[in-house]
Amino acid sequence: MRLTRPLPIVASIVVLAGTSASFRPERVYAQQRPVSWFQQTEQALMNAIAVGDKAPWDRVLDPRAVITTEEGEIITKADFLKNLRALPPGLEGGIEVEELTVEEFGSMAVARFLADEWETVFGQRITT
């Protein structure tokens, strides 16, 4: 069963780049273990999707970021933020970040995780 959403959920790895003037991950990252930092950051991003909260995404995504949707469409950060909306009335949902791993490569890292997604559609719970 494929659900229609107001915004396709990110299906590829999101690389958090530290070049944005408003967000410098190394400031926070240096004070925590990498897995802990990414777990908190990625969970905050996933929590923002169902409610349509653009602030966490705007804060961590580099202006040059591109995102691949579940449908394979490649969109810019600006388009992603423009289309990010809360689930419509009658729908609820969430995504839990599980099995997160972080592999560091000098000044960058790749985070990979399982996005355990659930939705309640007019009282019927669906998990993916």
Short mmCIF file of C-alpha atoms in Angstrom, two decimals, residues 49-115:
data_model
loop_
_atom_site.label_atom_id
_atom_site.label_comp_id
_atom_site.label_asym_id
_atom_site.label_seq_id
_atom_site.Cartn_x
_atom_site.Cartn_y
_atom_site.Cartn_z
CA ILE A 49 8.36 16.05 9.05
CA ALA A 50 4.85 15.06 10.21
CA VAL A 51 4.23 18.45 11.82
CA GLY A 52 5.71 20.42 8.92
CA ASP A 53 8.35 22.20 11.02
CA LYS A 54 10.84 23.76 8.61
CA ALA A 55 13.19 25.25 11.22
CA PRO A 56 15.28 22.14 12.02
CA TRP A 57 15.76 21.38 8.33
CA ASP A 58 16.60 24.98 7.46
CA ARG A 59 19.13 25.10 10.29
CA VAL A 60 21.11 21.97 9.32
CA LEU A 61 20.85 21.70 5.54
CA ASP A 62 23.47 23.52 3.54
CA PRO A 63 21.91 25.93 1.00
CA ARG A 64 23.44 23.78 -1.78
CA ALA A 65 21.89 20.53 -0.49
CA VAL A 66 19.92 18.32 -2.85
CA ILE A 67 17.47 15.67 -1.70
CA THR A 68 16.30 12.50 -3.42
CA THR A 69 12.66 11.69 -2.67
CA GLU A 70 11.05 8.24 -2.44
CA GLU A 71 9.93 8.69 -6.05
CA GLY A 72 13.50 9.40 -7.20
CA GLU A 73 12.94 13.11 -7.79
CA ILE A 74 15.94 15.33 -7.00
CA ILE A 75 14.98 18.60 -5.34
CA THR A 76 16.82 21.56 -3.84
CA LYS A 77 16.75 22.65 -0.22
CA ALA A 78 14.50 25.58 -1.20
CA ASP A 79 11.99 23.28 -2.90
CA PHE A 80 12.08 20.83 0.00
CA LEU A 81 11.32 23.58 2.52
CA LYS A 82 8.65 25.12 0.31
CA ASN A 83 6.81 21.79 0.11
CA LEU A 84 7.23 20.69 3.73
CA ARG A 85 3.77 20.72 5.34
CA ALA A 86 2.10 19.02 8.27
CA LEU A 87 0.08 15.90 7.62
CA PRO A 88 -3.53 16.77 6.80
CA PRO A 89 -6.36 16.43 9.34
CA GLY A 90 -7.19 12.80 10.09
CA LEU A 91 -3.60 11.65 9.63
CA GLU A 92 -0.88 11.27 12.24
CA GLY A 93 2.60 9.91 11.88
CA GLY A 94 6.16 9.73 13.01
CA ILE A 95 9.58 8.37 12.19
CA GLU A 96 11.96 6.81 14.68
CA VAL A 97 15.67 6.83 13.90
CA GLU A 98 16.97 3.31 14.57
CA GLU A 99 20.21 1.41 13.96
CA LEU A 100 22.17 4.60 13.37
CA THR A 101 25.79 4.21 12.35
CA VAL A 102 28.32 6.97 11.72
CA GLU A 103 31.47 6.57 9.68
CA GLU A 104 33.94 9.43 9.90
CA PHE A 105 36.25 10.47 7.07
CA GLY A 106 38.50 13.25 8.32
CA SER A 107 36.37 16.40 8.47
CA MET A 108 33.18 14.72 7.26
CA ALA A 109 30.95 11.86 8.33
CA VAL A 110 28.32 9.65 6.73
CA ALA A 111 25.33 8.74 8.89
CA ARG A 112 23.11 5.82 7.97
CA PHE A 113 19.95 4.76 9.78
CA LEU A 114 16.70 2.89 9.51
CA ALA A 115 13.73 5.26 9.37
#
